[in-house]
């Protein structure tokens, strides 16, 4: 997407049409912020203008909306366009939908908080039987700090009379059973 200095759309490619749902004809000459900003997001216009006026590039997440009114998270990069004398004449913006990625990241953070807050020892082990991650409860349960276990063989925590059982379990996992 390209705009003039005032933020009015001058160029709108097929990818912008696919992402936002508007054709180039529908948005040509309109203020970009009026097209993609969700209701109550007037701060985007202020931020856009400030960045453009300061000749600063920007990259970050914005809450935007498409033609159907769907509000989603887009990763947006903005770069000023300069004329031959170095004056700002517009901006070029590239954006893509990162909603699913951001939701996945948030879900992972929530899950990590649950695991880390558990009083049960939770240990992530690779197929090589090496400890990859633990929560802090391993110290209370096994007497090891998490950093003492990372990279070590899980066998360290298995009672001697159960190592054969553990070997069978690992074999079952490795063979997909």
Tab-separated table of C-alpha atoms in Angstrom:
chain	number	residue	atom	x	y	z
A	1	UNK	CA	0.000	0.000	0.000
A	2	UNK	CA	1.375	3.458	-0.859
A	3	UNK	CA	0.008	6.767	0.363
A	4	UNK	CA	0.764	10.396	-0.279
A	5	UNK	CA	2.067	12.608	2.525
A	6	UNK	CA	-1.454	13.197	3.851
A	7	UNK	CA	-2.061	9.436	4.155
A	8	UNK	CA	-4.381	9.098	1.156
A	9	UNK	CA	-4.077	5.813	-0.694
A	10	UNK	CA	-2.226	6.082	-4.005
A	11	UNK	CA	-1.475	2.411	-4.619
A	12	UNK	CA	-3.270	-0.729	-3.429
A	13	UNK	CA	-2.045	-4.082	-4.708
A	14	UNK	CA	-3.726	-7.466	-4.996
A	15	UNK	CA	-2.332	-8.630	-1.644
A	16	UNK	CA	-3.918	-5.594	0.073
A	17	UNK	CA	-7.188	-6.416	-1.669
A	18	UNK	CA	-6.978	-10.026	-0.465
A	19	UNK	CA	-6.148	-8.975	3.100
A	20	UNK	CA	-8.575	-6.089	3.537
A	21	UNK	CA	-11.321	-6.996	1.048
A	22	UNK	CA	-11.411	-3.678	-0.830
A	23	UNK	CA	-10.504	-3.253	-4.485
A	24	UNK	CA	-8.023	-0.576	-5.500
A	25	UNK	CA	-10.865	1.403	-7.061
A	26	UNK	CA	-12.791	1.433	-3.766
A	27	UNK	CA	-9.912	2.868	-1.747
A	28	UNK	CA	-8.005	5.072	-4.190
A	29	UNK	CA	-7.651	8.577	-2.740
A	30	UNK	CA	-9.203	7.664	0.612
A	31	UNK	CA	-7.275	8.127	3.856
A	32	UNK	CA	-5.706	4.796	4.720
A	33	UNK	CA	-6.680	5.129	8.356
A	34	UNK	CA	-10.355	5.526	7.395
A	35	UNK	CA	-10.130	2.272	5.454
A	36	UNK	CA	-8.281	-0.028	7.874
A	37	UNK	CA	-8.586	1.458	11.383
A	38	UNK	CA	-11.218	-0.126	13.619
A	39	UNK	CA	-13.668	2.192	15.389
A	40	UNK	CA	-12.014	4.052	18.248
A	41	UNK	CA	-8.498	3.685	16.843
A	42	UNK	CA	-7.903	7.316	15.945
A	43	UNK	CA	-4.482	7.013	17.579
A	44	UNK	CA	-3.342	5.124	14.465
A	45	UNK	CA	-3.759	8.275	12.382
A	46	UNK	CA	-1.699	10.235	14.898
A	47	UNK	CA	0.987	7.558	14.961
A	48	UNK	CA	1.009	7.281	11.156
A	49	UNK	CA	1.395	11.060	10.776
A	50	UNK	CA	4.084	11.317	13.438
A	51	UNK	CA	6.156	8.545	11.900
A	52	UNK	CA	5.703	9.929	8.414
A	53	UNK	CA	6.618	13.456	9.497
A	54	UNK	CA	9.725	12.260	11.316
A	55	UNK	CA	10.868	10.105	8.385
A	56	UNK	CA	10.965	7.074	10.693
A	57	UNK	CA	10.380	3.527	9.625
A	58	UNK	CA	8.007	1.557	11.776
A	59	UNK	CA	7.303	-2.111	12.280
A	60	UNK	CA	4.797	-3.555	14.709
A	61	UNK	CA	1.384	-5.002	15.359
A	62	UNK	CA	-1.748	-2.974	14.685
A	63	UNK	CA	-5.359	-3.841	15.254
A	64	UNK	CA	-6.965	-3.301	11.848
A	65	UNK	CA	-10.263	-4.087	10.165
A	66	UNK	CA	-11.250	-5.410	6.789
A	67	UNK	CA	-14.192	-4.501	4.562
A	68	UNK	CA	-16.444	-7.017	6.326
A	69	UNK	CA	-15.694	-5.341	9.676
A	70	UNK	CA	-13.506	-8.157	10.998
A	71	UNK	CA	-10.926	-6.772	13.395
A	72	UNK	CA	-7.615	-8.607	13.377
A	73	UNK	CA	-3.953	-8.166	14.185
A	74	UNK	CA	-1.699	-7.215	11.298
A	75	UNK	CA	2.053	-6.856	11.397
A	76	UNK	CA	2.659	-3.542	9.654
A	77	UNK	CA	5.840	-1.952	8.347
A	78	UNK	CA	5.799	1.681	7.255
A	79	UNK	CA	8.558	3.464	5.379
A	80	UNK	CA	8.640	7.061	4.205
A	81	UNK	CA	9.029	7.799	0.498
A	82	UNK	CA	11.336	10.730	-0.310
A	83	UNK	CA	11.627	12.852	-3.417
A	84	UNK	CA	14.939	13.803	-5.047
A	85	UNK	CA	15.442	16.655	-2.550
A	86	UNK	CA	14.887	14.368	0.449
A	87	UNK	CA	11.433	15.668	1.268
A	88	UNK	CA	8.791	13.203	2.410
A	89	UNK	CA	6.151	12.730	-0.257
A	90	UNK	CA	4.404	9.645	1.047
A	91	UNK	CA	4.773	6.257	2.612
A	92	UNK	CA	4.785	2.620	1.689
A	93	UNK	CA	3.197	0.123	4.023
A	94	UNK	CA	3.319	-3.647	4.026
A	95	UNK	CA	0.991	-5.629	6.248
A	96	UNK	CA	0.025	-9.211	6.838
A	97	UNK	CA	-2.389	-10.994	9.138
A	98	UNK	CA	-0.662	-12.367	12.234
A	99	UNK	CA	-3.825	-13.067	14.240
A	100	UNK	CA	-3.376	-16.820	14.341
A	101	UNK	CA	0.308	-16.510	15.164
A	102	UNK	CA	-0.341	-14.046	18.003
A	103	UNK	CA	-3.146	-16.229	19.408
A	104	UNK	CA	-0.862	-19.263	19.275
A	105	UNK	CA	1.843	-17.300	21.106
A	106	UNK	CA	-0.649	-16.144	23.746
A	107	UNK	CA	-1.908	-19.701	24.210
A	108	UNK	CA	1.677	-20.914	24.636
A	109	UNK	CA	2.321	-18.215	27.260
A	110	UNK	CA	-0.842	-19.218	29.158
A	111	UNK	CA	0.138	-22.878	29.042
A	112	UNK	CA	3.674	-22.065	30.192
A	113	UNK	CA	2.249	-20.100	33.122
A	114	UNK	CA	0.103	-23.096	34.106
A	115	UNK	CA	3.032	-25.511	33.821
A	116	UNK	CA	5.424	-23.216	35.665
A	117	UNK	CA	2.868	-22.565	38.410
A	118	UNK	CA	2.087	-26.235	39.004
A	119	UNK	CA	3.163	-27.951	42.212
A	120	UNK	CA	3.684	-31.147	40.215
A	121	UNK	CA	7.051	-31.735	38.590
A	122	UNK	CA	6.582	-31.374	34.848
A	123	UNK	CA	9.494	-32.379	32.648
A	124	UNK	CA	9.847	-32.097	28.870
A	125	UNK	CA	12.045	-34.843	27.488
A	126	UNK	CA	13.303	-35.301	23.934
A	127	UNK	CA	13.276	-38.610	22.097
A	128	UNK	CA	16.941	-38.894	23.068
A	129	UNK	CA	15.730	-39.026	26.712
A	130	UNK	CA	17.482	-35.735	27.479
A	131	UNK	CA	15.645	-33.209	29.647
A	132	UNK	CA	14.737	-30.116	27.624
A	133	UNK	CA	12.645	-28.122	30.085
A	134	UNK	CA	11.238	-28.432	33.584
A	135	UNK	CA	9.109	-26.350	35.841
A	136	UNK	CA	10.369	-25.175	39.223
A	137	UNK	CA	8.489	-27.914	41.121
A	138	UNK	CA	11.193	-30.436	40.137
A	139	UNK	CA	13.272	-29.027	42.967
A	140	UNK	CA	10.642	-29.915	45.568
A	141	UNK	CA	9.871	-33.308	44.025
A	142	UNK	CA	13.327	-34.488	42.962
A	143	UNK	CA	15.729	-32.130	44.752
A	144	UNK	CA	17.282	-30.749	41.556
A	145	UNK	CA	17.145	-27.210	40.258
A	146	UNK	CA	15.730	-27.031	36.724
A	147	UNK	CA	19.091	-25.894	35.325
A	148	UNK	CA	20.753	-28.952	36.871
A	149	UNK	CA	18.507	-31.251	34.835
A	150	UNK	CA	18.514	-29.549	31.432
A	151	UNK	CA	20.524	-31.678	29.000
A	152	UNK	CA	20.796	-34.621	31.384
A	153	UNK	CA	19.429	-38.105	30.681
A	154	UNK	CA	16.015	-38.697	32.228
A	155	UNK	CA	17.382	-41.909	33.701
A	156	UNK	CA	18.886	-39.732	36.434
A	157	UNK	CA	15.368	-39.432	37.905
A	158	UNK	CA	14.204	-43.006	37.349
A	159	UNK	CA	14.539	-45.465	40.242
A	160	UNK	CA	16.872	-48.363	39.370
A	161	UNK	CA	14.073	-50.909	39.635
A	162	UNK	CA	12.085	-49.023	36.941
A	163	UNK	CA	14.757	-48.363	34.269
A	164	UNK	CA	13.630	-51.364	32.178
A	165	UNK	CA	10.067	-50.066	32.259
A	166	UNK	CA	11.327	-46.648	31.134
A	167	UNK	CA	13.298	-48.217	28.284
A	168	UNK	CA	10.139	-49.991	27.082
A	169	UNK	CA	8.175	-46.755	27.281
A	170	UNK	CA	10.776	-44.872	25.239
A	171	UNK	CA	10.826	-47.698	22.671
A	172	UNK	CA	7.030	-47.544	22.403
A	173	UNK	CA	7.151	-43.810	21.789
A	174	UNK	CA	9.937	-44.115	19.205
A	175	UNK	CA	8.008	-46.736	17.279
A	176	UNK	CA	4.748	-44.800	17.398
A	177	UNK	CA	2.966	-47.137	19.798
